[in-house]
Each structure stands twice: as C-alpha cells, then as structure tokens.
XYZ file of C-alpha atoms in Angstrom:
731
model
C 104.130 89.716 71.348
C 101.073 89.072 73.495
C 99.195 87.250 70.715
C 100.328 84.269 68.644
C 98.473 82.256 65.984
C 99.560 78.683 65.236
C 98.053 76.416 62.521
C 97.276 73.064 64.113
C 96.393 70.750 61.214
C 94.953 70.453 57.691
C 96.123 73.952 56.750
C 98.623 75.331 54.280
C 99.727 78.877 53.820
C 98.682 79.732 50.314
C 100.165 83.144 49.897
C 102.238 85.590 51.911
C 102.089 88.857 50.063
C 102.393 92.448 51.259
C 98.629 92.505 51.804
C 97.229 92.766 55.299
C 95.321 89.508 54.796
C 97.164 86.191 54.785
C 95.603 83.485 52.610
C 95.187 79.912 53.795
C 93.978 76.711 52.177
C 92.137 74.087 54.185
C 93.201 70.735 52.695
C 91.490 68.372 55.117
C 88.296 67.832 57.068
C 89.403 69.336 60.414
C 91.487 72.488 59.872
C 92.184 74.564 62.970
C 94.202 77.420 64.474
C 95.328 77.783 68.051
C 95.352 81.386 69.316
C 97.406 82.119 72.439
C 97.737 85.289 74.497
C 99.563 86.321 77.648
C 98.328 86.250 81.211
C 98.353 90.067 81.037
C 96.989 91.123 77.668
C 94.796 93.505 75.736
C 91.201 92.941 76.674
C 89.560 92.399 73.287
C 90.340 89.992 70.434
C 88.770 90.237 66.975
C 88.928 87.242 64.619
C 88.432 88.009 60.920
C 87.580 85.180 58.463
C 86.669 85.759 54.793
C 86.101 83.113 52.131
C 87.934 83.434 48.833
C 85.901 80.658 47.240
C 82.736 79.054 48.589
C 81.093 79.837 51.934
C 82.774 78.828 55.171
C 81.247 77.610 58.431
C 83.606 78.518 61.302
C 83.509 77.021 64.785
C 85.056 78.540 67.942
C 86.201 76.301 70.785
C 85.934 78.089 74.099
C 88.336 76.970 76.771
C 86.652 76.736 80.154
C 89.871 75.668 81.832
C 89.327 72.042 80.738
C 90.766 72.296 77.230
C 88.920 72.369 73.910
C 85.759 70.252 74.151
C 82.932 69.810 71.679
C 80.334 70.743 74.316
C 82.040 74.127 74.711
C 82.231 74.874 70.960
C 80.264 77.642 69.253
C 79.128 77.068 65.642
C 78.584 80.272 63.650
C 76.773 78.928 60.568
C 77.687 79.445 56.919
C 78.704 82.776 55.397
C 81.210 84.675 53.292
C 82.907 86.802 55.958
C 82.936 86.966 59.746
C 84.131 89.461 62.374
C 84.120 87.693 65.737
C 84.475 89.983 68.773
C 85.693 88.386 72.005
C 86.270 89.843 75.479
C 89.149 87.793 76.938
C 89.719 90.200 79.831
C 92.865 92.165 80.563
C 94.286 89.318 82.655
C 93.613 85.644 83.337
C 95.077 82.170 83.323
C 93.041 80.801 80.400
C 95.225 81.966 77.545
C 94.058 80.157 74.417
C 91.267 79.701 71.860
C 90.797 77.326 68.972
C 89.282 78.399 65.658
C 88.174 75.885 63.018
C 87.543 78.019 59.914
C 85.557 75.434 57.928
C 84.531 71.762 57.795
C 85.952 71.010 54.375
C 88.382 72.217 51.700
C 88.302 76.012 51.255
C 90.466 79.032 50.432
C 90.145 81.915 52.885
C 91.876 84.831 54.555
C 92.385 84.948 58.300
C 93.489 87.757 60.585
C 93.574 88.145 64.373
C 93.890 91.485 66.166
C 93.897 92.434 69.864
C 92.769 95.809 71.259
C 92.688 97.590 74.579
C 89.383 99.440 74.250
C 85.907 99.040 72.780
C 86.534 102.143 70.665
C 89.484 100.503 68.932
C 87.421 97.378 68.275
C 84.593 99.414 66.748
C 87.033 101.233 64.460
C 88.529 97.976 63.167
C 85.125 96.390 62.566
C 83.970 99.465 60.578
C 87.034 99.038 58.377
C 86.080 95.362 57.763
C 82.494 96.365 56.933
C 83.781 98.701 54.218
C 85.675 95.737 52.698
C 82.817 93.200 52.999
C 79.227 94.232 52.404
C 77.968 90.860 53.686
C 80.157 90.772 56.823
C 78.596 88.855 59.734
C 79.447 90.438 63.063
C 79.417 87.958 65.930
C 79.618 88.961 69.605
C 80.949 86.149 71.786
C 81.012 88.415 74.857
C 83.139 87.624 77.899
C 84.986 84.320 77.890
C 86.120 82.386 80.965
C 89.381 83.836 82.221
C 90.517 81.578 85.033
C 91.275 77.932 85.520
C 88.542 76.156 87.398
C 90.873 75.121 90.201
C 90.797 78.752 91.347
C 87.156 78.506 92.171
C 86.134 77.601 95.741
C 83.871 74.569 95.661
C 81.852 75.729 98.650
C 80.641 78.865 96.852
C 78.792 77.123 94.085
C 81.513 77.421 91.467
C 81.881 81.190 91.736
C 85.257 82.796 91.270
C 87.270 83.559 94.388
C 86.835 86.927 96.085
C 90.405 87.801 95.136
C 89.752 87.257 91.448
C 86.435 89.110 91.553
C 88.090 92.010 93.351
C 90.844 92.268 90.723
C 88.418 91.880 87.854
C 86.283 94.721 89.220
C 89.227 97.054 89.915
C 90.816 96.547 86.507
C 87.528 96.884 84.651
C 86.802 100.192 86.397
C 90.324 101.426 85.658
C 89.854 100.556 82.000
C 86.589 102.490 81.817
C 88.453 105.574 83.033
C 91.206 105.314 80.400
C 91.857 108.309 78.156
C 94.866 108.666 75.899
C 96.760 111.925 76.183
C 96.386 113.975 72.989
C 99.980 115.223 73.187
C 102.577 112.784 74.469
C 105.583 114.142 76.318
C 109.101 114.061 74.892
C 110.662 112.636 78.059
C 109.381 109.717 80.123
C 107.591 110.647 83.324
C 108.460 107.259 84.870
C 111.475 104.957 84.683
C 110.900 101.368 85.800
C 114.185 99.846 86.982
C 114.565 96.053 87.104
C 117.791 94.346 88.243
C 118.384 91.055 86.438
C 120.659 88.126 87.147
C 120.190 84.759 85.405
C 116.449 85.374 85.329
C 114.279 82.753 83.587
C 113.192 84.026 80.184
C 109.533 83.313 80.908
C 109.676 85.632 83.919
C 111.281 88.374 81.851
C 108.749 87.910 79.053
C 105.829 88.172 81.474
C 107.258 91.388 82.902
C 107.982 92.866 79.482
C 104.544 92.019 78.157
C 102.874 93.566 81.211
C 104.905 96.738 80.643
C 104.091 96.959 76.945
C 100.361 96.711 77.625
C 100.255 99.754 79.879
C 98.695 102.202 77.370
C 101.261 104.872 78.246
C 103.943 105.929 75.777
C 105.743 108.249 78.193
C 107.416 105.542 80.279
C 110.603 103.519 80.046
C 111.678 100.078 81.253
C 115.362 99.686 82.122
C 116.612 96.120 82.574
C 119.950 96.250 84.389
C 121.822 92.970 84.072
C 124.350 91.974 86.768
C 126.687 90.103 84.374
C 124.388 87.098 84.018
C 126.106 83.797 83.281
C 122.978 82.115 81.885
C 123.217 81.940 78.075
C 119.410 81.951 77.852
C 119.096 85.132 79.883
C 121.898 86.948 78.037
C 120.557 85.922 74.631
C 117.098 87.183 75.533
C 118.420 90.519 76.795
C 120.744 91.018 73.835
C 117.904 90.161 71.481
C 115.866 93.126 72.673
C 116.045 96.117 70.412
C 116.776 99.117 72.612
C 114.137 101.793 72.143
C 112.826 104.819 73.950
C 110.586 102.517 75.974
C 112.771 99.491 76.694
C 116.519 99.643 77.358
C 119.061 97.084 78.560
C 122.125 97.878 80.661
C 124.700 95.074 80.404
C 126.995 95.572 83.414
C 130.489 94.114 82.825
C 130.924 92.489 86.243
C 128.767 90.914 88.938
C 128.445 93.410 91.819
C 125.169 92.444 93.497
C 121.591 93.634 93.400
C 122.150 97.068 94.952
C 124.937 98.108 92.557
C 123.002 96.704 89.594
C 119.868 98.611 90.573
C 121.885 101.801 90.951
C 123.384 101.313 87.471
C 119.847 101.213 86.105
C 118.769 104.315 88.025
C 121.751 106.252 86.650
C 120.442 105.576 83.119
C 116.925 106.758 83.999
C 115.377 109.850 82.430
C 112.047 109.855 84.247
C 111.116 112.319 86.991
C 109.775 109.322 88.931
C 111.447 105.958 89.575
C 109.871 102.584 90.307
C 111.983 99.592 91.435
C 110.550 96.190 90.462
C 111.733 92.585 90.580
C 112.446 90.531 87.475
C 109.992 87.750 88.379
C 106.926 89.971 88.896
C 104.546 91.823 86.590
C 102.824 95.173 86.381
C 99.032 94.944 86.713
C 96.677 96.135 83.973
C 96.377 99.920 83.684
C 98.631 100.437 86.715
C 100.865 103.103 85.172
C 97.876 105.062 83.925
C 96.174 105.058 87.327
C 99.394 106.034 89.134
C 100.085 108.828 86.648
C 96.650 110.350 87.130
C 97.218 110.550 90.887
C 100.728 112.042 90.623
C 99.737 114.632 88.045
C 96.679 115.584 90.075
C 98.633 116.349 93.242
C 102.015 118.113 92.990
C 102.619 117.816 96.755
C 103.271 114.066 96.512
C 106.881 112.944 97.103
C 106.257 109.200 97.423
C 103.446 106.849 96.397
C 102.869 103.169 97.051
C 100.175 100.746 95.918
C 98.604 97.412 96.854
C 99.927 94.051 95.669
C 98.539 90.790 94.334
C 100.229 87.593 95.473
C 100.532 85.116 92.574
C 102.066 81.709 92.152
C 104.628 80.542 89.594
C 101.981 80.582 86.876
C 100.680 84.050 87.800
C 97.548 82.715 89.395
C 96.431 85.097 92.188
C 96.499 83.430 95.565
C 95.977 86.460 97.798
C 96.045 90.221 98.215
C 98.234 92.628 100.159
C 95.723 95.351 100.938
C 97.737 97.949 102.820
C 96.886 100.685 105.323
C 97.632 104.352 104.797
C 101.224 105.341 105.536
C 102.149 104.143 109.026
C 105.760 104.687 110.165
C 105.125 102.633 113.299
C 104.094 99.578 111.285
C 107.033 100.204 108.951
C 109.373 99.890 111.939
C 108.324 96.254 112.283
C 107.760 95.094 108.711
C 108.320 96.451 105.221
C 104.649 96.416 104.355
C 105.124 99.093 101.624
C 107.474 97.216 99.296
C 106.129 97.311 95.698
C 104.736 99.054 93.606
C 106.409 102.172 95.027
C 107.259 105.374 93.140
C 110.144 107.612 94.174
C 111.198 111.045 92.921
C 114.482 110.629 91.061
C 115.911 113.874 92.407
C 115.418 112.849 96.043
C 116.469 109.270 95.330
C 119.851 110.536 94.108
C 120.114 112.909 97.077
C 119.763 110.091 99.647
C 122.441 108.017 97.912
C 120.460 105.315 96.040
C 120.727 101.748 97.322
C 123.559 100.888 99.692
C 125.873 97.954 99.250
C 125.990 95.632 102.236
C 122.214 95.612 102.817
C 121.452 92.769 100.372
C 118.125 91.102 100.974
C 116.735 94.268 102.554
C 118.219 96.875 100.235
C 114.727 98.145 99.292
C 113.778 98.437 102.991
C 116.953 100.377 103.761
C 116.371 102.745 100.839
C 112.737 103.244 101.808
C 113.616 104.191 105.402
C 116.248 106.705 104.274
C 114.024 108.162 101.544
C 111.026 108.685 103.847
C 113.098 110.124 106.686
C 112.127 113.771 107.302
C 109.509 113.758 104.528
C 106.279 115.434 105.617
C 103.626 112.736 106.089
C 101.284 114.774 103.942
C 103.553 114.091 100.947
C 103.363 110.284 101.346
C 100.360 108.733 99.608
C 98.890 105.244 99.500
C 96.983 104.372 96.334
C 94.669 101.414 97.056
C 95.022 99.911 93.579
C 96.421 96.384 93.039
C 99.170 97.629 90.756
C 101.731 94.877 91.225
C 101.714 91.115 90.911
C 104.243 89.630 93.314
C 105.268 86.124 92.286
C 105.891 84.147 95.465
C 109.007 82.132 94.897
C 111.533 80.376 97.100
C 114.249 81.483 94.707
C 114.441 85.146 95.732
C 117.483 86.338 97.701
C 115.487 87.216 100.829
C 113.859 83.753 100.806
C 117.100 81.828 100.324
C 119.153 83.971 102.696
C 116.527 85.024 105.223
C 119.027 85.334 108.057
C 121.196 87.793 106.134
C 118.146 89.740 104.936
C 116.848 90.006 108.533
C 120.227 91.243 109.814
C 120.367 93.834 107.025
C 116.871 95.037 107.875
C 117.712 95.480 111.552
C 120.882 97.419 110.783
C 118.848 99.727 108.547
C 116.190 100.181 111.229
C 118.785 100.892 113.880
C 120.231 103.705 111.765
C 116.816 105.065 110.809
C 115.417 105.336 114.359
C 118.551 106.240 116.317
C 119.469 109.847 117.088
C 121.942 111.591 119.397
C 119.293 111.760 122.138
C 117.577 108.455 121.363
C 119.483 105.190 121.419
C 117.802 102.005 120.249
C 118.374 98.360 119.647
C 116.390 96.192 117.244
C 115.250 92.720 118.186
C 112.757 90.161 116.950
C 109.025 90.597 116.934
C 106.483 87.857 117.641
C 107.242 86.623 114.138
C 110.987 86.127 114.548
C 111.989 87.483 111.144
C 110.121 90.752 111.812
C 111.345 93.518 114.045
C 110.873 95.325 117.338
C 112.475 98.690 118.046
C 113.717 98.689 121.647
C 114.086 102.211 122.947
C 116.787 102.620 125.571
C 115.528 104.862 128.377
C 118.586 106.761 129.636
C 119.506 106.140 133.282
C 116.292 104.135 133.633
C 114.536 107.498 133.879
C 110.973 106.370 133.181
C 108.257 109.063 133.240
C 105.722 108.913 136.050
C 102.347 107.282 135.315
C 98.997 107.701 137.027
C 96.803 104.610 136.714
C 93.058 105.405 136.804
C 90.780 102.426 137.651
C 86.989 102.954 137.640
C 85.496 100.344 140.006
C 82.695 99.328 142.358
C 82.592 96.258 144.626
C 83.934 93.195 142.711
C 86.460 92.177 145.328
C 88.192 89.435 143.337
C 88.709 91.719 140.358
C 89.994 94.796 142.184
C 92.174 92.683 144.459
C 93.825 91.011 141.491
C 94.407 94.183 139.436
C 95.891 96.069 142.407
C 98.109 93.147 143.303
C 99.217 92.882 139.662
C 100.110 96.591 139.595
C 102.163 96.552 142.786
C 103.671 93.066 142.635
C 103.719 91.928 138.981
C 104.385 95.180 137.131
C 107.990 96.201 136.651
C 107.551 99.986 136.533
C 109.331 102.360 138.926
C 107.052 105.409 139.022
C 103.363 104.559 139.541
C 100.486 106.400 141.124
C 97.216 104.435 141.434
C 93.812 106.117 141.660
C 90.687 103.969 142.120
C 87.593 105.959 141.172
C 84.819 104.196 143.090
C 81.172 105.020 142.385
C 79.607 103.403 145.469
C 81.251 100.237 146.845
C 79.458 98.759 149.865
C 81.367 95.484 150.064
C 83.300 95.391 153.368
C 86.049 93.258 151.836
C 86.713 95.875 149.132
C 86.667 98.737 151.653
C 89.135 96.805 153.805
C 91.340 96.258 150.727
C 91.377 100.008 150.063
C 92.452 100.650 153.614
C 95.285 98.163 153.252
C 96.730 99.950 150.208
C 96.280 103.362 151.815
C 98.321 102.095 154.780
C 101.142 100.377 152.905
C 101.303 102.654 149.841
C 100.301 106.052 151.208
C 102.307 107.995 148.597
C 101.034 106.148 145.532
C 97.487 104.969 146.250
C 94.298 107.079 146.253
C 90.611 106.122 146.399
C 88.192 108.726 145.101
C 84.842 107.609 146.541
C 81.520 109.017 145.314
C 78.120 107.270 145.290
C 76.672 107.853 141.822
C 75.346 106.057 138.749
C 78.095 104.420 136.738
C 79.497 106.733 134.103
C 82.882 105.594 132.780
C 83.705 108.951 131.196
C 82.944 110.779 134.442
C 85.089 108.362 136.423
C 87.989 108.991 134.072
C 87.565 112.742 134.397
C 87.539 112.489 138.195
C 90.735 110.478 138.114
C 92.428 112.896 135.699
C 91.743 115.838 138.016
C 93.559 114.032 140.853
C 96.474 112.780 138.730
C 99.907 114.228 139.390
C 102.002 112.197 136.932
C 103.388 112.946 133.503
C 101.108 110.477 131.669
C 97.828 108.662 132.363
C 96.895 104.983 132.131
C 93.223 104.009 132.047
C 92.784 100.485 133.380
C 89.659 98.373 133.806
C 89.321 96.492 137.082
C 88.815 93.221 135.152
C 92.325 93.159 133.670
C 95.014 90.618 134.574
C 98.748 91.109 134.065
C 100.675 88.384 132.212
C 104.198 89.788 131.818
C 105.870 92.262 134.151
C 107.256 94.552 131.407
C 103.868 95.377 129.838
C 103.752 98.990 131.044
C 107.331 99.767 130.071
C 106.469 98.564 126.603
C 103.443 100.837 126.375
C 105.357 103.860 127.673
C 108.218 103.224 125.236
C 105.755 103.527 122.331
C 105.416 107.210 123.148
C 108.902 107.541 121.658
C 107.417 107.309 118.174
C 106.593 110.697 116.639
C 103.150 112.221 117.233
C 101.930 109.371 119.458
C 99.328 110.460 122.022
C 97.631 107.150 122.844
C 98.891 103.568 123.277
C 96.765 100.403 123.467
C 97.658 96.852 124.483
C 96.897 93.398 123.139
C 94.103 91.920 125.269
C 93.130 88.271 125.447
C 90.077 86.518 126.749
C 90.861 83.910 129.444
C 90.584 81.179 126.769
C 93.599 82.699 124.940
C 91.664 84.245 122.073
C 91.953 87.874 120.992
C 89.680 90.434 122.631
C 91.522 93.546 121.481
C 93.948 94.019 118.623
C 92.757 97.525 117.804
C 89.426 99.139 117.020
C 88.352 100.086 113.476
C 86.222 103.194 113.198
C 83.368 102.483 110.795
C 82.908 98.787 111.515
C 79.172 98.125 111.532
C 78.641 101.812 110.854
C 80.035 102.556 114.330
C 83.310 101.040 115.525
C 84.443 97.579 116.436
C 87.327 95.315 117.373
C 88.921 93.491 114.484
C 89.995 89.827 114.627
C 87.901 89.244 117.715
C 88.121 85.638 119.020
C 91.074 84.708 116.821
C 93.747 82.601 118.518
C 96.292 84.640 120.461
C 99.029 83.753 117.987
C 97.021 84.877 114.938
C 99.333 87.183 112.998
C 96.769 88.909 110.764
C 97.213 90.240 107.225
C 100.870 90.996 106.357
C 101.763 89.823 109.901
C 100.424 93.104 111.271
C 99.434 91.594 114.633
C 103.029 90.452 115.184
C 104.384 94.017 115.334
C 103.396 97.447 116.575
C 101.133 99.506 114.386
C 99.091 102.665 114.365
C 95.348 102.548 114.871
C 92.756 105.277 114.844
C 91.181 103.797 117.972
C 92.111 101.471 120.844
C 90.045 100.288 123.772
C 89.831 102.269 127.007
C 90.204 99.047 128.997
C 94.004 99.487 128.858
C 94.813 102.896 127.378
C 97.911 105.012 127.956
C 97.413 108.718 127.227
C 100.318 111.123 127.027
C 100.119 114.236 129.156
C 100.271 116.469 126.071
C 97.388 114.635 124.415
C 95.280 114.705 127.596
C 95.839 118.434 127.928
C 94.949 119.084 124.286
C 91.714 117.041 124.301
C 90.458 117.943 127.750
C 87.765 115.901 129.437
C 86.098 112.738 128.295
C 82.527 113.250 127.043
C 80.319 112.389 130.045
C 77.115 113.582 128.422
C 77.133 111.725 125.073
C 79.161 108.635 126.042
C 78.539 107.677 129.652
C 79.325 103.981 129.157
C 79.684 102.955 125.491
C 81.986 104.366 122.803
C 83.607 106.936 125.058
C 87.027 105.519 124.207
C 86.215 105.615 120.479
C 85.079 109.222 120.772
C 88.260 110.154 122.646
C 90.513 108.398 120.124
C 88.809 109.959 117.118
C 89.124 113.376 118.748
C 92.838 112.649 119.242
C 93.138 111.560 115.605
C 91.456 114.748 114.410
C 93.891 116.725 116.565
C 96.843 115.043 114.804
C 97.751 112.452 117.433
C 98.633 108.887 116.510
C 97.368 105.898 118.522
C 99.676 102.864 118.652
C 98.664 99.289 119.364
C 101.419 96.966 120.585
C 101.351 93.181 120.840
C 104.349 93.290 123.210
C 102.112 94.475 126.040
C 99.691 91.576 126.444
C 97.129 91.159 129.247
C 94.018 89.153 129.985
C 90.709 91.001 129.963
C 87.662 89.529 131.685
C 85.452 91.900 129.757
C 82.572 93.616 131.614
C 82.525 90.976 134.366
C 81.757 93.540 137.077
C 79.171 95.549 135.158
C 77.352 93.131 132.888
C 76.144 93.618 129.311
C 74.109 96.574 127.988
C 70.999 94.712 126.842
C 67.389 95.774 127.337
C 65.744 98.249 129.702
C 67.418 101.476 130.675
C 70.883 100.176 129.737
C 69.659 99.180 126.285
C 68.087 102.570 125.607
C 71.248 104.368 126.767
C 73.356 102.117 124.528
C 71.212 103.019 121.495
C 71.523 106.739 122.293
C 75.284 106.483 122.526
C 75.461 104.681 119.177
C 73.476 107.500 117.606
C 75.723 110.067 119.266
C 78.807 108.414 117.726
C 77.248 108.473 114.273
C 76.169 112.092 114.695
C 79.432 113.466 116.091
C 81.926 111.499 113.991
C 79.992 110.299 110.916
C 81.321 106.789 111.501
C 79.105 105.264 108.822
C 81.179 107.112 106.223
C 84.452 107.209 108.166
C 87.415 105.860 106.185
C 89.738 104.468 108.842
C 93.350 104.788 107.606
C 94.327 101.647 109.549
C 92.310 99.398 107.242
C 92.338 99.172 103.468
C 89.090 100.296 101.755
C 89.140 96.957 99.934
C 88.066 95.204 103.137
C 84.504 94.821 104.343
C 83.312 96.635 107.468
C 80.498 94.298 108.423
C 82.439 91.805 110.531
C 85.315 91.535 112.999
C 87.311 89.343 110.614
C 87.131 91.523 107.487
C 86.959 89.949 104.061
C 87.614 91.338 100.599
C 84.797 93.618 99.495
C 84.100 93.937 95.767
C 84.212 97.675 94.977
C 81.839 99.669 92.802
C 84.333 102.464 92.220
C 88.087 102.935 92.262
C 89.444 103.799 95.677
C 90.862 107.278 96.178
C 94.488 107.932 97.169
C 94.853 108.570 100.888
C 97.087 109.774 103.704
C 96.923 108.803 107.390
C 95.815 112.277 108.420
C 93.521 113.388 105.635
C-alpha cells in the first residue's frame, strides 16, 4: 500500500461494517489521524469527513519538513461533511499529514483515497456530493513535497534545480497520460530484479514505484538468489503472485548473473528491463517509454536518464546522458539504467555471462549492441530511474573485480581478427582506455598544416615540438605563411628546409589572414594519408599525443579527432565544442581545472562530439575528400572549424575528443582578438553565416543532454517547458 491511516489519540473505532465508510468516535479533546504515503505515490489525496451527530470542525496540519506545527495548520470551520482535495505530488520526501477531525466529542465517518489524475478525483467528489447535499469541498492545492534541507540557502529558499527539473518533467508526463481503452493480454514489458538479502524497505520502495505506473500490461519479476535473510524471504514469500508481480525463489545461490537469467527465462514481455533491488522506477516512466516504443517499430534498444538519490530517496543529482555514443561507452558504462532490451535478441546473445560479476550489465550491453544499426538505438531524455547511491552494491564493495570484468568485456567487444587491442586505465583509474595495437608499427602518414605569420617564438616552439618531442614516425609538415617579414622566422624556415628537406614545406603567399584559405592551400600540397591542422601557438606536453589521436580513427565512422587543450595556467581551453551554445557554438567547461572530470566522468575518457576546435584537429583522408574545401567565403577566421565539423556530422562522420592527447594552447597569441573595427564586423558576419547555414540556434547537439542549458560554458540544469523527444546521434 502507498497510503496508510493511523489513529494517533482520543479515537475509538465505533463500527467496522461492510459499508465503505468506517465510523469513529472522538472521546477526547485532541483526536487526530496520521496519514502516510510513499516517496513515490499517486499525486492526489482526498480526505472525506462526515458527522454522524453534531457538526465537526476539522483541522489539517501541513508538514513543511519541520513536523506538525500549529502555525502550519489549516482550520476548515464547522460543517456536516467535508471533501478535502490535496495535491501531494507524485514524488517527494515529505510523506505525512495530520488530520484532527474535531475539537470535542463526536461521532463521524472518515475515509482517505489517493488518485493519479484530476479526472479520478472529480469522479470521487461527485459521488460524495450525491451522498451529502451540504458537502463542503475544500481545495488545499499543492503541499510542500521536500524536506527543507534540500533547498540551497543561497537561492532564497527555492528548491534545488534538480528537484525543480524532476517536478517539471513528471508533471508534464502526467498531463500526457491516457489509459488504453483495451488492455493487452500479454505484458509488453518484463522488469527483472535480482534479489539477495535485500532490505525490505528497499524492496517495498521498488514495488510501490512499480505499482504506481498506471500500466496494467507490465510485469515485475523478483528473482531471489537463495537469500539467507529471514526478513527478505518472509517478505518475498508473503507476496501473492499475480499477473503483474511474480517471485522466482531459486534453490541455490549462484550469483547475480545466473539469478538475473532465471528471471528473464520467466519473462513474457516482448521487452525486458533489468533493474536493481535498491532502486525505484520514476513516476510515469513505463507509460512514457511505452509511447516511444510503440511509436517507432525500428527501435531495438532504448535507454533513459537517471536520478541519483540517497538512502532516503532524496535526489542529490542527475545523470543527463548524451545520445548513443559507442566511443564514450568504450570508456564508461554511461548507459546503465533504465535500459530496455528486446527479449528475442537478449536470448540470442546469451543473456548475462557468469564470471563478469560487478560488470555483468556492461558486458551484456556491449554484446547486445554489437552489430546493431545505430539508427535502432534510442536515448529517451526522461529521468525514468532513481539510482540509490549505496556503498553496499557489489561494484562498490568489489571495485577491483568489477573493473577487471569490465575490461575483459571491452577487450572482447572491440577486438577482431584484424584489430588487436588491450584495455588499460583512463584518467579516472577505474574507467577504461582502449589501446589499439598498430601492427608492425605501421602508422599512417600524416601531413601537419600550420597557418602562420611572423611570431618567431611560437613557430620555433611548435616546429621543435613536432620534430623533437613528438613520437610519430611518418610526418610531413607544411607551414602556410601569409606574409612573414621577420628575418628570424625566415631563417628558421631555411633551417628546416635544409635539415628536413623531405618532410618540411613552406607555402609563402602575402595575403590577408584567412584561416580557411590557409587550410585549403595546405591540403592541396599534402601528400599523406591523413591531415592534422595545428595552430602555431600550440605546445606539446607528451610525446605520444599524435599516436593517440591517430589511433582514435580506429573507431567506426570517425572522420575527425580533437585533443584536450589547456591554457598555460593548467585550466581547460578545449574539451569539445557544443553546437548551439549561445545560439552559435562554444567550448564547454572552459577554465575548469585540468583534472576536472565533468558529468559522469566524461572528460576522463574519449567521447564523440559534434564539433572540436581547429587548433588541433586530425582529419581522415576519407573525410577530407568527402567534404572538400574549407569555406573561405563565409568563415575566413571564426567558426570555420565548427562549420567543417557540422558538415562532417551531416555527412555521417563522427568527431572524437580524447583527453589522452593533451597540449597547451596559447590561444590567438599571434593574431589577437576579434574586437571592434574591421575584425569586429567580420566576426559578426561570420556569426550570422553560422546561424544561417546550420540553424545553430535550434541545433540539438547529440553530445549534450537537452536538459542542460546552452547559455554558458559550464552548463546547468535547465527547467523544461515540454517533454524532450527521443533521439539518435545521427538524426
């Protein structure tokens, strides 16, 4: 049950007949009931009080997170009958009310009902009006839902952005609810939950969240791994198996993978979801997921966003995920829950494998998604799952074993007869880095294109770094110079021509600076397999940076690779570019410390981006051939890299950003900023060109969740005004 009513004091049950109304007698001066409901519950509560003798004068104590206080009480006046409508919200941590029916001795009936929709409330109240001609209908409206310690003190007592985001999403989902007129005979979804000695309060929270889903065509299967806890076993055995909730009592303890598989084998649904025993399903989640799946028969796999909650189900954060990104998945299991698999394919890939404990879901996910068309993999940006952060989970207690299991799964998933890999640690040591083994050290040739003019210290350093500090065997360097007149620089060019005649070229042409034109000039002279665009104000930190960038071309469909760039003060200058930031495009997490790991540790591993900066940009030969020249006319200086990357994205190429190639970038030192005068006017034109050609103001970048704001480098949660649509990386 999600609703309980407990008499507190000065009350005696007078009668308990077969009638719908239960009679009570107040035999003191302070009678009261305590009404309790679950964290996840039906949104509306209706209290019904009717006197069977004299008038009554009820009082409602509203809990603001500080208990029941007189200053928070609501007196309703005297009357014969009352229907009190209350909006308690579909979730929250304030889970109780107090009702004092009268201030003296009285005989009365009392009933409490909870409902999911306004329509159900209205129907019940109409029924009460037919019974009581003098019924007083009281609207208490929305009550506080969250403990005050959630609220940030610096925002004037307002609820946290996380809570406001969830409240908005769930309210909009509820508005869209419609019950199916004809319910199916078989469940469309089977939710499988492995259980072992789980605390009863966890199981109750999960069960309640399932029962409140407003969908009759689903089933919950609790698969018990021979629990030894009497409390857990008693709770499971006390459940009455039904079409919606079933318990599988496995006779011996075999581990989480075998227990999960036993549950899947009992499933009848076309779709399967795998959940943990200590988590809960968010309000309306199954309804929202079902609408998406039924609306698109091409879907083979769907995953949602997650809410991070504490032991008491208080939200502490959000996991707002990008669209499906296999590169990011190679470093961290960012997909996790709530994920929905097709049962037929799940059985075909062999269910969960024993021996991968701690990362059994990761292993299954990698095998299930292997060879699936990307167009069949959908991200639904709805916070459908509440993940209870606990130090008691297997992967938390045995992190070393879970990490080893994950790396074995990744090694199998990414290896092939013609591609051997190893898996090591990422910047966050428990995350992962695929290390591609280049056979016979046969690295493809790279042409480095460096637009430059004068700036002796910069060009001297970058050339020295390429020839002396970069461990790459097959380099051609082309400096595209638009009018150097510094004798020191000219002398430097002559030095490299003399000592590196086969790998160094200077293309000299006096002209106004146009970055796109310089790139095009360099591309025409290039003779290598791939191209690397490099600013003259870049400084190498580690010798293997270029090998790392080139190895990223081993991922499928990758045409562009970008590096992690730092300012000289060790803060982030480039961790990827988000199309649509500020209505144009912008770097995210600018000026964060170099070790900042970002949401879901994304900056600790490789990931796909729609755009990366042209300051250090590797372009595959195939991508360069497909896209042709850089746009000299519309993007002479600004946004030419964004334009090029979006064109690549539209052509079906993936851009990868890697933190394992890290360099310093002394941004625009040689050219200066684009402020005022001719430069300022050109900059404004190029901004307008980007908006016109790529509609960046409305562009939904798959690398960032639509739940984040686009008005700042360090995005924050943005409160939505409509439910987010399901999405794929390449829409």
